[in-house]
PDB file of C-alpha atoms and ligand atoms in Angstrom:
ATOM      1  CA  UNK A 289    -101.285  90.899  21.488  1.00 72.00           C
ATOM      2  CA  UNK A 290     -98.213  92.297  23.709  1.00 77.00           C
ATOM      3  CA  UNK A 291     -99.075  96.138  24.369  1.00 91.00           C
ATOM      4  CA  UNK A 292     -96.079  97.017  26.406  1.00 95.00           C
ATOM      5  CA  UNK A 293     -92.731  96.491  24.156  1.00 97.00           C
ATOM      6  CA  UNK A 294     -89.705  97.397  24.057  1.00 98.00           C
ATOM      7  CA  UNK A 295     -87.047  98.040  20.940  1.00 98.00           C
ATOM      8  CA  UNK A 296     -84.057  97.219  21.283  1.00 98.00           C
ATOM      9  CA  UNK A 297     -81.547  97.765  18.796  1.00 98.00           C
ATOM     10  CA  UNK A 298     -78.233  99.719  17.676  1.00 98.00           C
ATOM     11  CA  UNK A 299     -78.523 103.028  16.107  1.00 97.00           C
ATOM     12  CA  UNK A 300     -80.199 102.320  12.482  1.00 96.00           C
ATOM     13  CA  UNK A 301     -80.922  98.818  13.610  1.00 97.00           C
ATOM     14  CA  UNK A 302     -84.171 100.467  12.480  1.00 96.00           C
ATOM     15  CA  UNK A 303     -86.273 101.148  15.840  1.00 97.00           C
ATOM     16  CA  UNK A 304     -87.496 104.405  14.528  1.00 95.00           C
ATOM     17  CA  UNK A 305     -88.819 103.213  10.995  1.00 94.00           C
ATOM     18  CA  UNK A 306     -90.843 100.036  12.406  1.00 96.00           C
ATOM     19  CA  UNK A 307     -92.195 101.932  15.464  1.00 96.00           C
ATOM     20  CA  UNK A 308     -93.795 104.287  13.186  1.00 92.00           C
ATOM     21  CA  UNK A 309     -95.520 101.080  11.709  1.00 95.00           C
ATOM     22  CA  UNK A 310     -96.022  99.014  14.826  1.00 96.00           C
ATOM     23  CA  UNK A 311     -98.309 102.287  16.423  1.00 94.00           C
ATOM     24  CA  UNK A 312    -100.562 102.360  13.310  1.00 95.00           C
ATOM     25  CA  UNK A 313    -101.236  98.512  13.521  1.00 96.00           C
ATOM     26  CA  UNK A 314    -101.300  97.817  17.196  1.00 95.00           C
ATOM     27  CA  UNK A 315    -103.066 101.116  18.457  1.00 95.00           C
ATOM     28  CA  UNK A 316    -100.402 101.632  21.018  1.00 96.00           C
ATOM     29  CA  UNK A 317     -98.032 105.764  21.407  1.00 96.00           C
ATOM     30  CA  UNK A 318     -94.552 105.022  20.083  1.00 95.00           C
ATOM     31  CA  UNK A 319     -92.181 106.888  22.981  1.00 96.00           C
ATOM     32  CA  UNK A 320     -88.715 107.834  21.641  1.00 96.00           C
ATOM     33  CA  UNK A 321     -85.888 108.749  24.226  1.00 97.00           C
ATOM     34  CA  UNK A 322     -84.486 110.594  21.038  1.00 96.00           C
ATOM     35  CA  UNK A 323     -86.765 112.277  19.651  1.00 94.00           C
ATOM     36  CA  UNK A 324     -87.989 113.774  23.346  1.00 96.00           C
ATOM     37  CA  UNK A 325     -84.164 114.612  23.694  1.00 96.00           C
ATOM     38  CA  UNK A 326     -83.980 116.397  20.350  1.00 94.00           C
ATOM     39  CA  UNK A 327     -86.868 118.022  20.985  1.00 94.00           C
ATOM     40  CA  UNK A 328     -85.987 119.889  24.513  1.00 95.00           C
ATOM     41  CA  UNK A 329     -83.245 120.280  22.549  1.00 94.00           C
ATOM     42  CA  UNK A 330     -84.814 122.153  19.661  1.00 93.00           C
ATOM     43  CA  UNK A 331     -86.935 124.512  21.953  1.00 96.00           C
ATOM     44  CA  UNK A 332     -83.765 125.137  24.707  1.00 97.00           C
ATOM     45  CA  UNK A 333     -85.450 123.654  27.788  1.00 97.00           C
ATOM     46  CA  UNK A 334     -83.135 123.081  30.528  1.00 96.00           C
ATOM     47  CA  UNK A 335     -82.538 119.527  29.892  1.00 96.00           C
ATOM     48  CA  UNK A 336     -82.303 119.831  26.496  1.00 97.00           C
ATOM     49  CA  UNK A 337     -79.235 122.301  27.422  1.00 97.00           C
ATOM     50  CA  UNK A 338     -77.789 119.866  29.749  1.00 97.00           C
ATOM     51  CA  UNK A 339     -78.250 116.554  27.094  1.00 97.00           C
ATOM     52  CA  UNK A 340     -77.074 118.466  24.034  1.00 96.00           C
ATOM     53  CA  UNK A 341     -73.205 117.552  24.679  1.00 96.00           C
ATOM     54  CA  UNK A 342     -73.849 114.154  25.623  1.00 97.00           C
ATOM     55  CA  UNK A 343     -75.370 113.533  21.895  1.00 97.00           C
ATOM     56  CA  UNK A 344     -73.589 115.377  19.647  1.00 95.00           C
ATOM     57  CA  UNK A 345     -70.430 113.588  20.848  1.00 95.00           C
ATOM     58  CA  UNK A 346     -72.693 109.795  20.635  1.00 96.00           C
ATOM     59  CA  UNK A 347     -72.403 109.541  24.298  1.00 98.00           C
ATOM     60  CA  UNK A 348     -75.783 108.277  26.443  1.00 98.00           C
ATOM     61  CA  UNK A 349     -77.307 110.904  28.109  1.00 98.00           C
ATOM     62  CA  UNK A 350     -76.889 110.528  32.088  1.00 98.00           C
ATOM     63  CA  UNK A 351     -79.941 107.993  33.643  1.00 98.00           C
ATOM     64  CA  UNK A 352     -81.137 110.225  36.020  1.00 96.00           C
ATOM     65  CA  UNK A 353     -81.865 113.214  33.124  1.00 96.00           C
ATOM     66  CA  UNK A 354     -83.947 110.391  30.857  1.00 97.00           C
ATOM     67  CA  UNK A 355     -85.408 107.889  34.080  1.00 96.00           C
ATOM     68  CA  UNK A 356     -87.064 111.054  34.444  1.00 92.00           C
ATOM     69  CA  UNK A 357     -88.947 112.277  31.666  1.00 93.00           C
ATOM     70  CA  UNK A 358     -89.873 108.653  30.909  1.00 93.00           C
ATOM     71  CA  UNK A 359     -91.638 107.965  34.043  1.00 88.00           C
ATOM     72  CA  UNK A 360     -93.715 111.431  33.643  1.00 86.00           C
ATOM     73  CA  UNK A 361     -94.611 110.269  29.817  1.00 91.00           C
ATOM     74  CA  UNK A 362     -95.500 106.611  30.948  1.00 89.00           C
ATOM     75  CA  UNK A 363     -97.733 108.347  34.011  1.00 84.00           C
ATOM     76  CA  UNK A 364     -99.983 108.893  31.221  1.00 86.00           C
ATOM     77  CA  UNK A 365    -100.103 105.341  28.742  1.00 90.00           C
ATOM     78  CA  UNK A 366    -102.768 102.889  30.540  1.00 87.00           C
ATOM     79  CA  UNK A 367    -102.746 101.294  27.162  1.00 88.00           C
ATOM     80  CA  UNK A 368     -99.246 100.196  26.380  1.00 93.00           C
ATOM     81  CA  UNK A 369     -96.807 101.952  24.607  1.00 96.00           C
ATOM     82  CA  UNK A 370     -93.668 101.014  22.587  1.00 97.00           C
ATOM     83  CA  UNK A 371     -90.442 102.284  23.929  1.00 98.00           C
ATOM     84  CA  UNK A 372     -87.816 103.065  21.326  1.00 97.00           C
ATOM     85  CA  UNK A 373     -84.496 103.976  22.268  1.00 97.00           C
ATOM     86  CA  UNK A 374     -85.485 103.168  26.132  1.00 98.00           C
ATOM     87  CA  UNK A 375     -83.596 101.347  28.358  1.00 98.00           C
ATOM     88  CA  UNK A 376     -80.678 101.594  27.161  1.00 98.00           C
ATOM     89  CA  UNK A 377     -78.665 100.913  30.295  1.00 98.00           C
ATOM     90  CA  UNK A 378     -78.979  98.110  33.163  1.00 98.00           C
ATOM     91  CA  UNK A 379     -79.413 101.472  35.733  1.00 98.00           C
ATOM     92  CA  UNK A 380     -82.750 102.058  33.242  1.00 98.00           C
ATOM     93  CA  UNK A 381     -83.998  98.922  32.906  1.00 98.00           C
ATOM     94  CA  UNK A 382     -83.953  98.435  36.703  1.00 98.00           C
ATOM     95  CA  UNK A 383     -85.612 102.037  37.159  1.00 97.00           C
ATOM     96  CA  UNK A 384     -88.449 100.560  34.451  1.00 96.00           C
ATOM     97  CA  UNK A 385     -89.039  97.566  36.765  1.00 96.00           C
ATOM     98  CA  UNK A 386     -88.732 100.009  40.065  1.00 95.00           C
ATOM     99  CA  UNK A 387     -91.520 102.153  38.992  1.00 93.00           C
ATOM    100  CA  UNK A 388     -94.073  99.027  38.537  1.00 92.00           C
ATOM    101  CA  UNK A 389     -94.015  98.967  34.752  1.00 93.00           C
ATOM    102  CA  UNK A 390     -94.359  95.279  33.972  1.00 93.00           C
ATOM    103  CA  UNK A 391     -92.957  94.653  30.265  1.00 96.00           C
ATOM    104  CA  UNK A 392     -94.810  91.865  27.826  1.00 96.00           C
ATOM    105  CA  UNK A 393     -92.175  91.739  25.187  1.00 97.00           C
ATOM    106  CA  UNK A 394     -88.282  92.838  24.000  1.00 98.00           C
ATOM    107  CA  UNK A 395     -87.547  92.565  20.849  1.00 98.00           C
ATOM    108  CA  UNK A 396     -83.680  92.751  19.400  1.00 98.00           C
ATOM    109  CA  UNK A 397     -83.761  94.206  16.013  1.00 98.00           C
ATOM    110  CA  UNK A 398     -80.209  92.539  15.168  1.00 97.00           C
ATOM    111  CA  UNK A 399     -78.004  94.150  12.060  1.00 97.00           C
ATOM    112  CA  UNK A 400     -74.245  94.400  11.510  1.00 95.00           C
ATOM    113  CA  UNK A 401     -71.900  97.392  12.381  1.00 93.00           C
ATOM    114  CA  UNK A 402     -71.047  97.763   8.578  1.00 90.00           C
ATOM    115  CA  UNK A 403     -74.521  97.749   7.534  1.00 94.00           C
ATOM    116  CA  UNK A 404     -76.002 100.393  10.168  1.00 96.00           C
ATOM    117  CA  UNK A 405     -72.660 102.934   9.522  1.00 94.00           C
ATOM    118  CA  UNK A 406     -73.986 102.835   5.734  1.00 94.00           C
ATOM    119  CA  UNK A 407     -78.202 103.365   7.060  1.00 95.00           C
ATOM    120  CA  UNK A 408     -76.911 106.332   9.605  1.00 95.00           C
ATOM    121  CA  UNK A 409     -74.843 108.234   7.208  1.00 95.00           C
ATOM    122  CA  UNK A 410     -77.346 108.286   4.287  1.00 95.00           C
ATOM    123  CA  UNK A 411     -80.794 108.761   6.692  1.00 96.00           C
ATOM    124  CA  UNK A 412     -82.658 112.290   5.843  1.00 96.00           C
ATOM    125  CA  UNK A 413     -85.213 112.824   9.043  1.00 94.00           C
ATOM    126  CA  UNK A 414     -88.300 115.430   8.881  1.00 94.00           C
ATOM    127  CA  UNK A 415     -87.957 118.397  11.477  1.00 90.00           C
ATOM    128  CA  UNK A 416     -91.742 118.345  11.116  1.00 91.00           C
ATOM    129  CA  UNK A 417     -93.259 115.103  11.644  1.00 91.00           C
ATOM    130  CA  UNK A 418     -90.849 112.669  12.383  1.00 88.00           C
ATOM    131  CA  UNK A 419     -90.866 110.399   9.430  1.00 91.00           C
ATOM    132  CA  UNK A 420     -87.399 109.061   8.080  1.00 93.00           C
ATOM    133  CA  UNK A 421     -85.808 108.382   4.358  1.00 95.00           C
ATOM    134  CA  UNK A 422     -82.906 107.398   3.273  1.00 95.00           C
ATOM    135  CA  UNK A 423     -80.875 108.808   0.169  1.00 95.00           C
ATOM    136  CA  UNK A 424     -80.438 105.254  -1.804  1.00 92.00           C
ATOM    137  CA  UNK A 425     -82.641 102.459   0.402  1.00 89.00           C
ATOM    138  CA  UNK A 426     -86.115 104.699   1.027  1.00 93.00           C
ATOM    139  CA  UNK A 427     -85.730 107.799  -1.226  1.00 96.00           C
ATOM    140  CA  UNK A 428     -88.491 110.549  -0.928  1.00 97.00           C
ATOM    141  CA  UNK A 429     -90.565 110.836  -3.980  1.00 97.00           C
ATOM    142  CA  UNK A 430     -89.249 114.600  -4.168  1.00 97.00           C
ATOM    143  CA  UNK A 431     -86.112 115.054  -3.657  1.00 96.00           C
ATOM    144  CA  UNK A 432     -85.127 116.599  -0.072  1.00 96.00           C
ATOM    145  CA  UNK A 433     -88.895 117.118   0.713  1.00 97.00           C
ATOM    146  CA  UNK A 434     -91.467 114.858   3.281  1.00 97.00           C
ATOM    147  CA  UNK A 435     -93.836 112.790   1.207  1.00 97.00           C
ATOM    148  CA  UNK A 436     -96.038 113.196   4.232  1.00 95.00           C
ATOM    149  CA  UNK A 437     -96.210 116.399   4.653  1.00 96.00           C
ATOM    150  CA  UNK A 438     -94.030 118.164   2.350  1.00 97.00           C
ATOM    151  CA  UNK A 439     -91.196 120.198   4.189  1.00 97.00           C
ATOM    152  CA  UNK A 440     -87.516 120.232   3.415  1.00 98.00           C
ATOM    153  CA  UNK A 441     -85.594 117.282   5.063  1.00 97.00           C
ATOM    154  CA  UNK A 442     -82.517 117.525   6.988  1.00 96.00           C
ATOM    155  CA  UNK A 443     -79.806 115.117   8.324  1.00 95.00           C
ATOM    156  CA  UNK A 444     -79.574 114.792  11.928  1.00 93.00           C
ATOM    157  CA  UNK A 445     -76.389 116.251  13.832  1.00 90.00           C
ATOM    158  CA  UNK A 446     -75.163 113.392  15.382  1.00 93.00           C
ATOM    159  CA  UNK A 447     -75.374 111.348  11.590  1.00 94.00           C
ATOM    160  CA  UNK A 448     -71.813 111.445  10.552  1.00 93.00           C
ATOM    161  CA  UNK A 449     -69.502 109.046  10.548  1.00 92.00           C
ATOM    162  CA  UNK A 450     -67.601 109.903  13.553  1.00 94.00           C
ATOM    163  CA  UNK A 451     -70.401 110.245  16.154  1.00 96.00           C
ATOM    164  CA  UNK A 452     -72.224 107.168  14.838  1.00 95.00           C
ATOM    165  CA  UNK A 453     -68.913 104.712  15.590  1.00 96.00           C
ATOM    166  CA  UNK A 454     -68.736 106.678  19.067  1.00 97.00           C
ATOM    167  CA  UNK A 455     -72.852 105.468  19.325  1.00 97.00           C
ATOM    168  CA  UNK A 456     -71.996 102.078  18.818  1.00 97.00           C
ATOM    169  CA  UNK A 457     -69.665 101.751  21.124  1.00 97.00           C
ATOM    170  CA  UNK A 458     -71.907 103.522  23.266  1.00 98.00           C
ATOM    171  CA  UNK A 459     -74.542 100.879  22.039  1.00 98.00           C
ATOM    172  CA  UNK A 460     -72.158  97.660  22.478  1.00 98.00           C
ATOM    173  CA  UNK A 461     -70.835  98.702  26.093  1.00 98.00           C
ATOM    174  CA  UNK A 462     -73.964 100.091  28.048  1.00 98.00           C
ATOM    175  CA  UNK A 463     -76.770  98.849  26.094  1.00 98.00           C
ATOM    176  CA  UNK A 464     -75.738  95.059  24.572  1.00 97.00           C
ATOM    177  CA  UNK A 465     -76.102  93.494  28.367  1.00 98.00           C
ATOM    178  CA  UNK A 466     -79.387  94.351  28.000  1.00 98.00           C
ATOM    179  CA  UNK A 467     -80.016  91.891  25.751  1.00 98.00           C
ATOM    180  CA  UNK A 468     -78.788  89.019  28.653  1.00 98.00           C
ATOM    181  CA  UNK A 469     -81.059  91.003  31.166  1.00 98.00           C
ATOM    182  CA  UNK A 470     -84.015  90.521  29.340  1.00 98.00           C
ATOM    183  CA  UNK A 471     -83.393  86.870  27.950  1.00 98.00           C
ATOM    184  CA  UNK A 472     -83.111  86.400  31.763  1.00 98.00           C
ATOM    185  CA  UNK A 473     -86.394  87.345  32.179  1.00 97.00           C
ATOM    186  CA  UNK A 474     -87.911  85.341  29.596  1.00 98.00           C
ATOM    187  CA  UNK A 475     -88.684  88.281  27.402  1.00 98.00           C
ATOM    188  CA  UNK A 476     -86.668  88.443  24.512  1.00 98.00           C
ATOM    189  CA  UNK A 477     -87.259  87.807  20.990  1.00 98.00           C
ATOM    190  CA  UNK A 478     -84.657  88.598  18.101  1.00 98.00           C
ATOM    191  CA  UNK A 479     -85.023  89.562  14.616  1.00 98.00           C
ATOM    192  CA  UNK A 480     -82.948  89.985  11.747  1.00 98.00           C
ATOM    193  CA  UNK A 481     -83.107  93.559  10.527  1.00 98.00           C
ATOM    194  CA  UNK A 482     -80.723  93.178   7.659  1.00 96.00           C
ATOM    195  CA  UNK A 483     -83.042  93.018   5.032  1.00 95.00           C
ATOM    196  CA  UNK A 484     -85.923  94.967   3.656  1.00 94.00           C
ATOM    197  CA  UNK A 485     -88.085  96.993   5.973  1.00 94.00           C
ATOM    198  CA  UNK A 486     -91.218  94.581   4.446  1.00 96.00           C
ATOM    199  CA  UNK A 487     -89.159  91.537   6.000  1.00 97.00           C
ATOM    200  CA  UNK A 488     -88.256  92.993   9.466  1.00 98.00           C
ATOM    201  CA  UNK A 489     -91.817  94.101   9.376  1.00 98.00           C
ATOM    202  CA  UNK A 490     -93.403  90.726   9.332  1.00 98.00           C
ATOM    203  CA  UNK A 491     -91.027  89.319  11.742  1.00 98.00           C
ATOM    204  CA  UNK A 492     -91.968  91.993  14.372  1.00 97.00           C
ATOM    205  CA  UNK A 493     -95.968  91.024  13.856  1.00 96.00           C
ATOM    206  CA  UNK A 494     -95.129  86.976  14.258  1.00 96.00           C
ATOM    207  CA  UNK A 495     -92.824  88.083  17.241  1.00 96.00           C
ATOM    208  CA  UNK A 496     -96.159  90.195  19.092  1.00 95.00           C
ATOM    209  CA  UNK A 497     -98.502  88.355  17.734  1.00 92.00           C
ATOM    210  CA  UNK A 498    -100.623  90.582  15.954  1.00 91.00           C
TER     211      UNK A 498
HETATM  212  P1  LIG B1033     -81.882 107.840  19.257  1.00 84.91           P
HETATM  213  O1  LIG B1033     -82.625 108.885  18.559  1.00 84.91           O
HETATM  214  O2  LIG B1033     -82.614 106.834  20.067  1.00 84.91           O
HETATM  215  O3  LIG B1033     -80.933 107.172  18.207  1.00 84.91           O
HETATM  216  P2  LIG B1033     -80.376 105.669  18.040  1.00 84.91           P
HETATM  217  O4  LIG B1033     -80.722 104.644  19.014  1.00 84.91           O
HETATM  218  O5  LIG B1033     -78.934 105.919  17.826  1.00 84.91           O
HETATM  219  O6  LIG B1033     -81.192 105.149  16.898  1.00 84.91           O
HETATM  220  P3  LIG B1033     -81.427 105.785  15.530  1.00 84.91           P
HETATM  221  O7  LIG B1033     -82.571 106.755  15.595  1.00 84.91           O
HETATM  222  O8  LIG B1033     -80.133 106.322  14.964  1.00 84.91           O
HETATM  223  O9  LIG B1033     -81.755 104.488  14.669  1.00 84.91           O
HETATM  224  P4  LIG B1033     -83.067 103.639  14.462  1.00 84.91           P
HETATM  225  O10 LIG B1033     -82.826 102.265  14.974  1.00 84.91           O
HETATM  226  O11 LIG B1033     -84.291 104.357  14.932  1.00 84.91           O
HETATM  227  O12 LIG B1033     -83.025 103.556  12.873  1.00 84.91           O
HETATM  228  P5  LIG B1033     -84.004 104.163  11.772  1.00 84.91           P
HETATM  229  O13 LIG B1033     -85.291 103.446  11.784  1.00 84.91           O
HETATM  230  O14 LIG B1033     -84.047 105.662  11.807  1.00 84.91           O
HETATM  231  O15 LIG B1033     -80.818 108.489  20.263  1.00 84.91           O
HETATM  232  C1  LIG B1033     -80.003 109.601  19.892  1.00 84.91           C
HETATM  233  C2  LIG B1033     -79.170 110.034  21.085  1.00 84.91           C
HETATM  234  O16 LIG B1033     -80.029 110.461  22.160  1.00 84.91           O
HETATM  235  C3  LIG B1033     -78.275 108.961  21.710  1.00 84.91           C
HETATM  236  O17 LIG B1033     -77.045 108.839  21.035  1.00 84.91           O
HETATM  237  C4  LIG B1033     -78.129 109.472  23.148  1.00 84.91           C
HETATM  238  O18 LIG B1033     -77.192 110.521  23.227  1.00 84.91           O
HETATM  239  C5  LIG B1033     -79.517 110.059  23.440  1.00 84.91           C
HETATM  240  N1  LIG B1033     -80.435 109.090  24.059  1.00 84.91           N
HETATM  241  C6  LIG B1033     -81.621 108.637  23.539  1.00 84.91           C
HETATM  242  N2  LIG B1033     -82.213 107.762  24.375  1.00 84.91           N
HETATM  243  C7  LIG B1033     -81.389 107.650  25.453  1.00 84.91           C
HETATM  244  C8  LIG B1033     -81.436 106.869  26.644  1.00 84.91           C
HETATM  245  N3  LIG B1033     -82.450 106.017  26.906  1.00 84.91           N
HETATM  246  N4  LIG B1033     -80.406 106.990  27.531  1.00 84.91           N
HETATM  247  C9  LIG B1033     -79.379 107.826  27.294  1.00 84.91           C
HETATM  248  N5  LIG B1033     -79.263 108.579  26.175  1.00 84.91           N
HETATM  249  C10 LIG B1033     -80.260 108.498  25.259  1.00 84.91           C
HETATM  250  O19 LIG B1033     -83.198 103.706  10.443  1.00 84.91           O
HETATM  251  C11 LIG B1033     -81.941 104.273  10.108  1.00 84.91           C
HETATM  252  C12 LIG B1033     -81.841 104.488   8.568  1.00 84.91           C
HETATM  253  O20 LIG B1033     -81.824 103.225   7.917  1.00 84.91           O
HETATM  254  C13 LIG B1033     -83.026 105.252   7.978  1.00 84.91           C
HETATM  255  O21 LIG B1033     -82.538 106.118   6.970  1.00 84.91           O
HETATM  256  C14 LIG B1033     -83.922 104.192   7.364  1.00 84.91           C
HETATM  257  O22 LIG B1033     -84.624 104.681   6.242  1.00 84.91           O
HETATM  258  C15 LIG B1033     -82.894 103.135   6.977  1.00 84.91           C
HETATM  259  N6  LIG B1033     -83.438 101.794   7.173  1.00 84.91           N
HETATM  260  C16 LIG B1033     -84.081 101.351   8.246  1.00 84.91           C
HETATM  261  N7  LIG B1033     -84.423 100.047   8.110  1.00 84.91           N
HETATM  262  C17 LIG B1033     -83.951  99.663   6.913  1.00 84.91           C
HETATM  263  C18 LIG B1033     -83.963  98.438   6.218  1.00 84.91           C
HETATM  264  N8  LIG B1033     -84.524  97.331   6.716  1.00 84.91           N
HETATM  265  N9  LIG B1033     -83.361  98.392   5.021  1.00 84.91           N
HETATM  266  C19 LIG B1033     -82.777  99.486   4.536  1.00 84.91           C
HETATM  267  N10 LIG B1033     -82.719 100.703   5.146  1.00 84.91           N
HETATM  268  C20 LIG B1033     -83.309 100.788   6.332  1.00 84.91           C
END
């Protein structure tokens, strides 16, 4: 089984929604750039203060502010983790490599602009947990409350229309090359993620081979 894996993927490629999946059946901490940033955001720590205009406007935060907080979290994983959201630049990919962390597998979750626009705008997140709907494709049971654990769901900030087409051209300037780097390196696998989460799902357990 490959233990230390990457996601890569454009925003609502669905990263977030199979990593949830992927920790339950291959043991291994899901670590999400995003959700570390939102949350130094959500308790005002200095570098959520210093990322908070880079993501409301669907820019990448700057290298140095995320190389950072990802080498102290990886410090910590002897076991593998899955990296969602991280790199996202050439800059963090090389700073992966430069502080010894030897990668077993990439996978592209691949989807089209059109498609992800329509998954961004309709996703409802939970402030409590972390687990993620969507109004029409993955309704809660109730409506506007966690099945898992019952509070009131909210849309993200940067999940309008406007910031996500600024993300993707975030995503198709700084992050696509990545997808060269690693096929370079023998690592990459692709998937399609354009249809049902059940599909991508068992195309991500042939791809790491669990
Ligand atoms: P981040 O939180 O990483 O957002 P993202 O990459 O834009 O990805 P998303 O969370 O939007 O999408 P996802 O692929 O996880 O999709 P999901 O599974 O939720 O980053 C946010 C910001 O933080 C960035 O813009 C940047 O500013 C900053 N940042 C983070 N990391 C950084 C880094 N390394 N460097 C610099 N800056 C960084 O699915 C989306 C929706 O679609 C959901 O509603 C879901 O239910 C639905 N859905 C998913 N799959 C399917 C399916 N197969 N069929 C139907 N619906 C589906």
């Amino acid at each position: 089984m490959k233990k230390r894996v990457i996601l890569l993927g454009p925003p609502g490629a669905g990263k977030g929604t199979h990593a949830k999946s992927l920790t339950v059946a291959m043991h291994i901490p899901h670590i999400s750039t995003g959700d570390m940033l939102r949350d130094a955001r959500s308790r005002g720590t200095e570098l959520g203060k210093q990322a908070d205009s880079y993501m409301s406007s669907g820019a990448l935060v700057p290298d140095a502010l995320v190389n950072g907080i990802v080498a102290e979290r990886l410090a910590s994983e002897t076991n593998g983790y899955l990296l969602d959201g991280y790199p996202r630049t050439i800059a963090q990919a090389e700073y992966l490599s430069a502080c010894g962390e030897k990668i077993d597998a990439v996978v592209l979750i691949d989807v089209a602009d059109d498609v992800l626009i329509e998954r961004i705008v309709g996703r409802l997140s939970c402030p409590n947990c972390g687990a993620v709907y969507h109004r029409t494709n993955m309704p809660p049971k109730v409506s506007g409350k966690c099945d898992a654990c019952g509070k009131d769901l909210v849309q993200r900030a940067d999940d309008n229309e406007v910031t996500v087409r600024q993300r993707l051209e975030a995503y198709h300037k700084q992050t696509q090359p990545l997808v060269d780097y690693y096929d370079k390196l023998g690592l990459l696998s692709k998937i399609d993620g354009a249809g049902s989460v059940e599909d991508g799902f068992a195309q991500l357990k042939k791809v790491l081979e669990f």
